[in-house]
Short mmCIF file of C-alpha atoms and ligand atoms in Angstrom, two decimals:
data_model
loop_
_atom_site.label_atom_id
_atom_site.label_comp_id
_atom_site.label_asym_id
_atom_site.label_seq_id
_atom_site.Cartn_x
_atom_site.Cartn_y
_atom_site.Cartn_z
CA MET A 169 0.05 0.39 0.18
CA THR A 170 1.19 3.29 -0.80
CA ASN A 171 1.46 6.48 1.52
CA ARG A 172 0.91 9.25 0.53
CA GLN A 173 2.48 12.69 2.16
CA TRP A 174 2.84 16.00 2.44
CA LEU A 175 6.35 16.68 3.53
CA LEU A 176 7.51 20.33 4.41
CA ALA A 177 9.85 21.41 1.35
CA GLU A 178 10.69 25.28 3.62
CA HIS A 179 9.72 27.41 6.05
CA PRO A 180 8.03 30.15 4.48
CA THR A 181 8.90 34.06 5.37
CA GLY A 182 5.22 35.61 4.87
CA MET A 183 2.17 34.13 3.85
CA PRO A 184 3.13 30.35 2.36
CA THR A 185 2.49 29.15 -1.39
CA PRO A 186 1.35 25.94 -2.58
CA GLU A 187 5.62 25.22 -2.90
CA THR A 188 5.85 25.25 1.17
CA TRP A 189 5.18 21.52 1.07
CA ARG A 190 5.80 18.51 -1.60
CA LEU A 191 4.21 15.35 -2.16
CA HIS A 192 5.81 12.33 -1.51
CA ALA A 193 4.79 8.95 -1.51
CA ALA A 194 6.13 6.33 1.11
CA ALA A 195 5.13 2.64 1.92
CA ALA A 196 2.07 2.37 4.44
CA PRO A 197 3.35 1.81 7.75
CA GLU A 198 3.32 -0.93 9.64
CA PRO A 199 1.47 -1.37 13.12
CA GLY A 200 3.94 -1.94 16.61
CA GLN A 201 2.98 -3.78 19.82
CA ARG A 202 -0.02 -1.89 20.73
CA GLN A 203 -0.47 0.42 18.53
CA ILE A 204 -3.21 0.61 15.90
CA LEU A 205 -2.89 1.42 11.79
CA VAL A 206 -5.61 4.04 10.51
CA LYS A 207 -7.05 5.14 7.17
CA THR A 208 -7.19 9.22 7.15
CA THR A 209 -10.61 10.31 6.55
CA TRP A 210 -10.96 13.78 7.31
CA LEU A 211 -7.65 16.36 8.00
CA SER A 212 -8.33 19.12 9.72
CA LEU A 213 -6.67 23.09 8.91
CA ASP A 214 -5.69 25.03 12.18
CA PRO A 215 -4.16 28.42 12.15
CA TYR A 216 -1.96 26.91 14.84
CA MET A 217 0.25 25.18 11.90
CA ARG A 218 1.27 28.30 10.74
CA GLY A 219 3.79 28.55 13.54
CA ARG A 220 4.64 25.01 13.44
CA ILE A 221 6.29 25.82 9.65
CA SER A 222 7.80 28.90 11.07
CA PRO A 223 11.70 28.34 11.50
CA SER A 224 12.07 29.18 14.59
CA ALA A 225 10.61 27.63 18.09
CA ASN A 226 6.58 28.55 19.69
CA TYR A 227 5.63 27.03 22.54
CA THR A 228 5.58 23.59 20.87
CA ARG A 229 8.59 22.02 18.01
CA GLY A 230 7.70 22.46 15.04
CA VAL A 231 8.16 20.87 11.84
CA ALA A 232 11.57 20.47 10.11
CA ILE A 233 12.19 20.48 6.49
CA GLY A 234 11.37 16.90 5.07
CA GLU A 235 9.55 15.84 7.64
CA LEU A 236 5.58 14.70 7.66
CA MET A 237 3.77 18.32 8.10
CA GLN A 238 1.83 18.05 11.63
CA GLY A 239 -2.07 18.30 12.01
CA GLY A 240 -5.04 16.05 13.56
CA GLY A 241 -7.28 14.11 11.92
CA VAL A 242 -9.79 11.34 11.79
CA GLY A 243 -9.89 7.78 10.15
CA GLU A 244 -10.63 4.22 10.42
CA VAL A 245 -8.58 1.82 12.01
CA ILE A 246 -7.98 -0.97 9.78
CA ALA A 247 -5.12 -3.07 12.01
CA SER A 248 -4.80 -3.42 15.41
CA ASN A 249 -2.44 -4.63 17.67
CA HIS A 250 -3.80 -2.72 20.89
CA PRO A 251 -6.58 -4.73 22.82
CA ASP A 252 -9.18 -2.03 23.38
CA TRP A 253 -9.21 -1.37 19.09
CA ARG A 254 -10.58 -3.18 16.60
CA VAL A 255 -10.95 -3.21 12.57
CA GLY A 256 -13.46 -0.28 11.73
CA ASP A 257 -13.70 2.20 14.80
CA LEU A 258 -13.26 5.96 14.18
CA ALA A 259 -9.99 7.50 15.31
CA GLU A 260 -9.38 10.88 16.15
CA ALA A 261 -5.90 12.54 17.32
CA MET A 262 -3.75 15.85 17.19
CA THR A 263 -0.69 13.60 15.78
CA PHE A 264 -2.26 12.24 12.00
CA GLY A 265 0.21 14.33 9.70
CA TRP A 266 -0.90 14.61 6.71
CA GLN A 267 -0.63 11.24 4.96
CA GLU A 268 -3.41 9.38 4.11
CA TYR A 269 -2.33 6.50 6.44
CA ALA A 270 -1.09 6.99 9.72
CA VAL A 271 -0.14 4.61 13.04
CA LEU A 272 -1.14 6.01 16.52
CA THR A 273 -0.23 4.57 19.94
CA PRO A 274 -3.51 4.79 21.78
CA ASP A 275 -1.61 4.59 25.26
CA LEU A 276 -0.08 7.93 24.66
CA PRO A 277 -1.30 10.95 27.42
CA GLY A 278 -2.09 14.27 27.22
CA VAL A 279 -2.29 15.57 24.11
CA ALA A 280 -0.81 12.96 22.02
CA GLN A 281 -3.93 10.86 23.28
CA VAL A 282 -6.19 8.97 20.81
CA MET A 283 -10.29 9.29 20.57
CA LYS A 284 -12.18 6.58 20.59
CA ILE A 285 -14.81 8.52 18.11
CA ASP A 286 -18.96 7.67 19.42
CA PRO A 287 -20.36 8.15 15.93
CA ALA A 288 -23.57 8.17 17.61
CA LEU A 289 -23.02 11.51 18.64
CA ALA A 290 -22.14 13.53 15.64
CA PRO A 291 -20.22 13.20 12.24
CA PRO A 292 -16.80 12.33 12.53
CA GLN A 293 -15.06 15.06 11.28
CA ALA A 294 -17.04 17.58 14.03
CA PHE A 295 -14.29 16.01 16.31
CA LEU A 296 -11.90 18.09 14.69
CA SER A 297 -14.38 21.02 14.68
CA TRP A 298 -17.23 22.23 17.21
CA LEU A 299 -16.49 18.41 19.19
CA GLY A 300 -12.37 18.64 19.01
CA MET A 301 -9.79 20.95 19.61
CA PRO A 302 -11.95 24.77 18.26
CA GLY A 303 -14.44 23.53 19.88
CA LEU A 304 -12.97 23.19 23.68
CA THR A 305 -10.82 26.50 22.73
CA ALA A 306 -13.98 28.19 22.39
CA TYR A 307 -15.56 26.92 25.52
CA ILE A 308 -12.18 27.23 28.15
CA GLY A 309 -11.50 30.46 26.73
CA LEU A 310 -14.96 31.74 27.35
CA PHE A 311 -16.02 30.06 30.29
CA GLU A 312 -12.48 29.90 32.17
CA ILE A 313 -11.13 33.73 30.96
CA GLY A 314 -13.61 35.75 29.39
CA ARG A 315 -16.44 34.76 32.01
CA PRO A 316 -19.76 36.48 30.25
CA LYS A 317 -22.35 37.67 32.27
CA PRO A 318 -25.97 38.69 31.42
CA GLY A 319 -25.69 42.13 29.89
CA ASP A 320 -22.58 42.23 29.51
CA VAL A 321 -20.97 43.24 25.75
CA LEU A 322 -19.17 40.46 24.45
CA VAL A 323 -16.89 41.12 21.05
CA VAL A 324 -15.33 38.18 19.10
CA SER A 325 -13.37 38.39 16.00
CA ALA A 326 -12.83 35.88 12.99
CA ALA A 327 -16.72 35.49 14.08
CA SER A 328 -17.70 33.26 11.76
CA GLY A 329 -14.45 30.68 11.75
CA ALA A 330 -13.93 27.57 13.68
CA VAL A 331 -14.01 28.91 17.52
CA GLY A 332 -15.47 31.79 16.40
CA GLN A 333 -19.29 30.99 15.58
CA LEU A 334 -19.00 28.77 18.79
CA VAL A 335 -17.71 31.61 21.11
CA GLY A 336 -21.00 33.94 19.49
CA GLN A 337 -23.44 31.24 20.37
CA LEU A 338 -22.74 30.37 23.52
CA GLY A 339 -21.75 34.05 24.97
CA LYS A 340 -25.56 34.63 23.97
CA LEU A 341 -26.16 31.29 25.63
CA SER A 342 -24.76 33.21 28.75
CA GLY A 343 -27.01 36.35 28.38
CA ALA A 344 -23.96 38.60 26.65
CA ARG A 345 -25.12 40.90 23.72
CA ILE A 346 -22.83 39.79 20.65
CA ILE A 347 -20.56 41.71 18.10
CA GLY A 348 -18.93 39.66 15.84
CA ILE A 349 -16.06 40.86 13.78
CA ALA A 350 -15.67 39.21 10.22
CA GLY A 351 -13.77 39.74 6.75
CA SER A 352 -16.96 39.73 4.67
CA ASP A 353 -20.73 40.42 4.41
CA GLU A 354 -21.94 37.12 3.65
CA LYS A 355 -20.11 35.49 6.79
CA LEU A 356 -21.88 38.45 9.14
CA ALA A 357 -24.96 37.63 7.50
CA TRP A 358 -24.46 34.05 8.68
CA CYS A 359 -23.27 34.95 12.09
CA ARG A 360 -26.52 37.01 12.97
CA SER A 361 -28.49 34.11 11.33
CA ILE A 362 -27.13 32.55 14.05
CA GLY A 363 -27.56 34.83 17.19
CA PHE A 364 -25.04 37.50 17.12
CA ASP A 365 -26.44 40.76 17.99
CA GLU A 366 -24.55 43.07 15.62
CA THR A 367 -21.39 43.03 13.19
CA ILE A 368 -19.03 44.28 11.67
CA ASN A 369 -17.02 44.05 8.71
CA TYR A 370 -13.04 44.72 9.43
CA LYS A 371 -12.32 45.12 5.30
CA THR A 372 -14.88 47.64 4.43
CA GLU A 373 -15.73 49.41 7.95
CA PRO A 374 -13.04 52.35 7.88
CA ASP A 375 -13.01 52.88 11.47
CA LEU A 376 -13.04 50.22 13.22
CA ARG A 377 -12.75 51.83 16.71
CA GLY A 378 -15.66 54.21 16.20
CA ALA A 379 -18.09 51.90 14.92
CA LEU A 380 -17.00 49.98 18.49
CA ALA A 381 -17.49 52.34 20.16
CA LYS A 382 -21.10 53.21 18.53
CA LEU A 383 -22.74 49.62 19.08
CA ALA A 384 -20.90 49.49 22.70
CA PRO A 385 -21.09 53.03 24.46
CA GLY A 386 -20.81 51.02 27.73
CA GLY A 387 -17.80 49.61 26.02
CA VAL A 388 -16.55 45.90 25.76
CA ASN A 389 -16.58 43.75 28.89
CA VAL A 390 -15.55 40.63 27.09
CA PHE A 391 -12.86 40.16 23.91
CA PHE A 392 -12.30 37.15 22.18
CA ASP A 393 -9.17 38.00 20.78
CA ASN A 394 -8.69 35.36 17.89
CA THR A 395 -6.78 37.74 15.14
CA GLY A 396 -4.47 40.93 16.76
CA GLY A 397 -3.47 42.99 14.06
CA PRO A 398 -5.92 46.04 13.74
CA ILE A 399 -8.68 44.10 14.97
CA HIS A 400 -7.06 43.94 18.03
CA ASP A 401 -6.12 47.84 18.69
CA ALA A 402 -9.73 48.93 17.99
CA VAL A 403 -11.46 46.85 20.52
CA MET A 404 -8.79 47.52 23.72
CA ARG A 405 -9.40 51.25 23.24
CA ASN A 406 -12.99 50.65 23.41
CA LEU A 407 -12.35 48.30 26.91
CA ALA A 408 -15.02 48.57 29.49
CA VAL A 409 -14.42 48.95 33.66
CA ALA A 410 -13.21 45.29 34.43
CA ALA A 411 -13.24 43.97 30.98
CA ARG A 412 -11.88 40.44 30.28
CA VAL A 413 -9.50 40.01 27.70
CA VAL A 414 -8.93 36.40 25.81
CA ILE A 415 -6.05 36.17 23.67
CA CYS A 416 -6.64 32.98 21.81
CA GLY A 417 -5.21 33.90 18.32
CA ARG A 418 -2.98 36.00 15.90
CA ILE A 419 -3.80 35.22 12.81
CA ALA A 420 -3.33 38.43 11.95
CA LEU A 421 -0.20 38.36 12.49
CA ALA A 422 1.12 35.08 11.88
CA ASN A 423 3.09 35.80 8.77
CA ALA A 424 4.94 38.50 10.70
CA PHE A 425 5.53 35.90 13.86
CA GLU A 426 9.23 36.73 13.37
CA GLN A 427 9.17 40.38 13.50
CA ASP A 428 9.89 42.47 17.00
CA ASP A 429 8.00 45.73 16.80
CA ILE A 430 4.51 44.41 17.78
CA GLY A 431 3.64 44.93 20.93
CA LEU A 432 0.67 45.94 23.40
CA ARG A 433 -0.05 49.43 22.15
CA ALA A 434 -3.33 50.37 23.49
CA SER A 435 -1.47 49.86 26.98
CA SER A 436 -3.03 53.02 29.00
CA GLN A 437 -6.77 51.39 27.90
CA LEU A 438 -5.51 48.59 30.88
CA ILE A 439 -4.52 51.19 33.27
CA VAL A 440 -8.07 53.00 32.77
CA SER A 441 -10.30 49.67 32.13
CA ARG A 442 -8.49 47.45 34.97
CA ALA A 443 -8.56 44.95 32.18
CA MET A 444 -7.36 41.62 32.68
CA VAL A 445 -5.58 40.15 29.90
CA GLN A 446 -4.66 36.18 29.68
CA GLY A 447 -3.55 34.20 26.58
CA MET A 448 -4.58 30.55 26.68
CA VAL A 449 -3.08 26.89 25.23
CA VAL A 450 -5.84 24.95 24.59
CA PHE A 451 -3.45 22.24 24.72
CA ASP A 452 -3.04 23.29 28.30
CA TRP A 453 -7.00 22.26 29.03
CA TRP A 454 -7.09 18.50 27.53
CA HIS A 455 -7.83 17.37 30.48
CA ARG A 456 -11.54 19.01 30.09
CA ARG A 457 -12.28 17.31 26.42
CA ASP A 458 -15.13 14.67 27.69
CA GLU A 459 -16.64 17.95 29.80
CA ALA A 460 -16.77 20.08 26.69
CA ILE A 461 -18.07 17.50 24.12
CA ALA A 462 -21.14 16.71 26.66
CA ARG A 463 -21.58 20.28 27.09
CA LEU A 464 -21.51 20.94 23.57
CA SER A 465 -23.08 17.46 22.03
CA ALA A 466 -26.30 18.15 24.62
CA LEU A 467 -26.63 21.59 22.93
CA HIS A 468 -25.98 20.98 19.47
CA ARG A 469 -28.57 18.32 19.79
CA ASP A 470 -31.31 20.61 21.62
CA GLY A 471 -30.73 22.92 18.62
CA ARG A 472 -29.07 25.90 20.42
CA LEU A 473 -26.19 25.53 18.56
CA GLN A 474 -25.05 25.57 14.80
CA THR A 475 -21.97 24.45 12.87
CA ARG A 476 -20.99 25.68 9.45
CA GLU A 477 -17.62 23.43 7.85
CA ASP A 478 -16.22 24.25 4.67
CA VAL A 479 -15.17 21.15 2.86
CA LEU A 480 -12.27 20.78 0.02
CA ASP A 481 -12.29 17.18 -1.11
CA GLY A 482 -8.90 15.13 -2.30
CA PHE A 483 -5.98 14.53 -0.41
CA GLU A 484 -4.02 16.55 -3.04
CA ARG A 485 -5.77 19.56 -2.16
CA LEU A 486 -4.04 20.17 1.78
CA PRO A 487 -2.11 22.93 0.91
CA GLU A 488 -4.80 24.45 -0.88
CA ALA A 489 -7.03 24.01 2.12
CA PHE A 490 -4.55 25.17 4.75
CA LEU A 491 -4.11 29.04 2.07
CA ARG A 492 -7.95 29.28 2.19
CA MET A 493 -7.95 29.11 6.03
CA MET A 494 -4.99 31.70 6.03
CA THR A 495 -6.34 34.40 3.94
CA GLY A 496 -10.09 34.22 5.09
CA ALA A 497 -11.67 32.38 1.40
CA ASN A 498 -13.10 29.73 4.01
CA PHE A 499 -16.04 30.26 5.53
CA GLY A 500 -16.56 27.72 8.52
CA LYS A 501 -14.61 25.09 10.10
CA GLN A 502 -11.76 23.93 6.93
CA LEU A 503 -11.61 19.76 6.62
CA VAL A 504 -10.20 18.10 3.28
CA ARG A 505 -12.13 15.02 2.88
CA VAL A 506 -9.00 12.35 2.35
CA ALA A 507 -11.32 9.76 1.64
CA ALA A 508 -15.17 8.62 2.08
P1 NAP B 633 -11.15 29.89 11.10
O1 NAP B 633 -11.40 31.29 12.61
O2 NAP B 633 -11.84 29.07 11.30
O3 NAP B 633 -9.87 30.86 10.23
C1 NAP B 633 -9.25 31.71 10.21
C2 NAP B 633 -10.14 33.34 10.02
O4 NAP B 633 -9.32 33.77 10.29
C3 NAP B 633 -10.19 33.50 8.39
O5 NAP B 633 -11.29 32.60 8.12
C4 NAP B 633 -10.32 34.81 7.95
O6 NAP B 633 -11.56 35.49 8.56
C5 NAP B 633 -9.59 35.17 9.38
N1 NAP B 633 -8.35 36.12 9.11
C6 NAP B 633 -7.17 35.43 8.84
N2 NAP B 633 -6.64 36.58 8.40
C7 NAP B 633 -6.92 37.50 8.83
C8 NAP B 633 -6.86 39.00 9.55
N3 NAP B 633 -5.69 39.59 8.80
N4 NAP B 633 -6.88 39.59 10.20
C9 NAP B 633 -8.38 39.03 10.80
N5 NAP B 633 -8.91 38.14 10.84
C10 NAP B 633 -7.98 37.27 9.40
O7 NAP B 633 -9.39 29.33 12.21
P2 NAP B 633 -9.98 29.26 14.17
O8 NAP B 633 -9.42 27.75 13.83
O9 NAP B 633 -11.50 29.46 14.25
O10 NAP B 633 -9.08 29.88 15.16
C11 NAP B 633 -9.42 31.15 14.98
C12 NAP B 633 -8.08 31.58 16.07
O11 NAP B 633 -7.81 31.36 17.65
C13 NAP B 633 -6.51 31.59 15.60
O12 NAP B 633 -5.78 32.89 15.49
C14 NAP B 633 -6.42 30.60 15.64
O13 NAP B 633 -5.01 30.69 15.95
C15 NAP B 633 -6.81 30.64 17.57
N6 NAP B 633 -6.89 29.28 18.34
C16 NAP B 633 -6.05 29.65 19.45
C17 NAP B 633 -6.26 28.27 19.95
C18 NAP B 633 -5.48 28.61 21.31
O14 NAP B 633 -5.19 27.37 22.41
N7 NAP B 633 -4.31 30.04 21.81
C19 NAP B 633 -6.79 27.04 19.67
C20 NAP B 633 -7.66 27.33 18.69
C21 NAP B 633 -7.41 28.15 18.21
P3 NAP B 633 -11.91 36.46 8.07
O15 NAP B 633 -13.11 36.55 6.69
O16 NAP B 633 -13.08 37.01 9.33
O17 NAP B 633 -11.37 37.79 8.09
#
């Protein structure tokens, strides 16, 4: 059996290109003792992967040139040397990599954990999206750090994306008024259709700071920041007293990570607002996955959580899918269906 893989061809400076990766045909791997062999069915595209292909270290080890591109996926077990896993079981893990067949080690703890998917709960790809890493990010970032209260104004950037769409809806269920910021009118119309109160298109609004001040005259109580950059600056100038700021993502700066002239420019507002600013890494909260899955799947079952995916078909389209997400061409959680 041939195992197609995407290997890293270069450490990009600025926006990656399709040439950042190269296709490689290897032999399918053999599972060792207490391991399983899975056929990849879905792969997840996530902004953290941009950090992994940067030459400098992020919070974890990146991908070296010539190595298999890292990434999470789901797949079907086709051979098992582990007593708890059978052929036909569905597995989810962060350790698939961009390849058609992966050997996984179910006994590994923490983020390397392999989760057995319950197909009765949701379609398998949901475990890469609202029941997976982005779902846990929204759940923890919002409830542990943002802590919205009834009547709060909550602003979320990249509002229609995998994390943002959940933050807006969960914030609404907490009784907050939700302002979503995103880069297209179509995305924002969808956000309003799932319960966001107000929206701003950051690409067409010339005065983001002023627009926010109009929509939130009493200030922003919770800011779930998925982007950094100019959106961050505009929201920070509008913080209410005792605001909570969740620093979740920096996609607006993802290709400028190496620059050292980027900082908290509106920090005087932190004195005035006495705001709390906290960064998060979802992998610190992996032990809360079952809790998040139980809560999010119950809300989804009751029709109180809508979700949207953006699916490309075909293993060869992984670089294209990654670039779609990095440039905002995705509408909802970016996924690639590798096999039926
Ligand atoms: P996503 O929102 O589904 O996709 C990325 C979105 O970012 C794009 O659709 C685009 O939407 C927006 N974007 C791209 N370039 C931008 C720019 N220059 N300025 C403003 N927006 C831009 O991705 P996701 O998986 O939900 O992740 C959202 C953020 O959360 C990312 O920054 C990611 O790194 C972060 N995250 C962090 C953790 C953690 O543990 N801290 C975990 C998961 C995700 P528009 O059309 O709106 O521009």
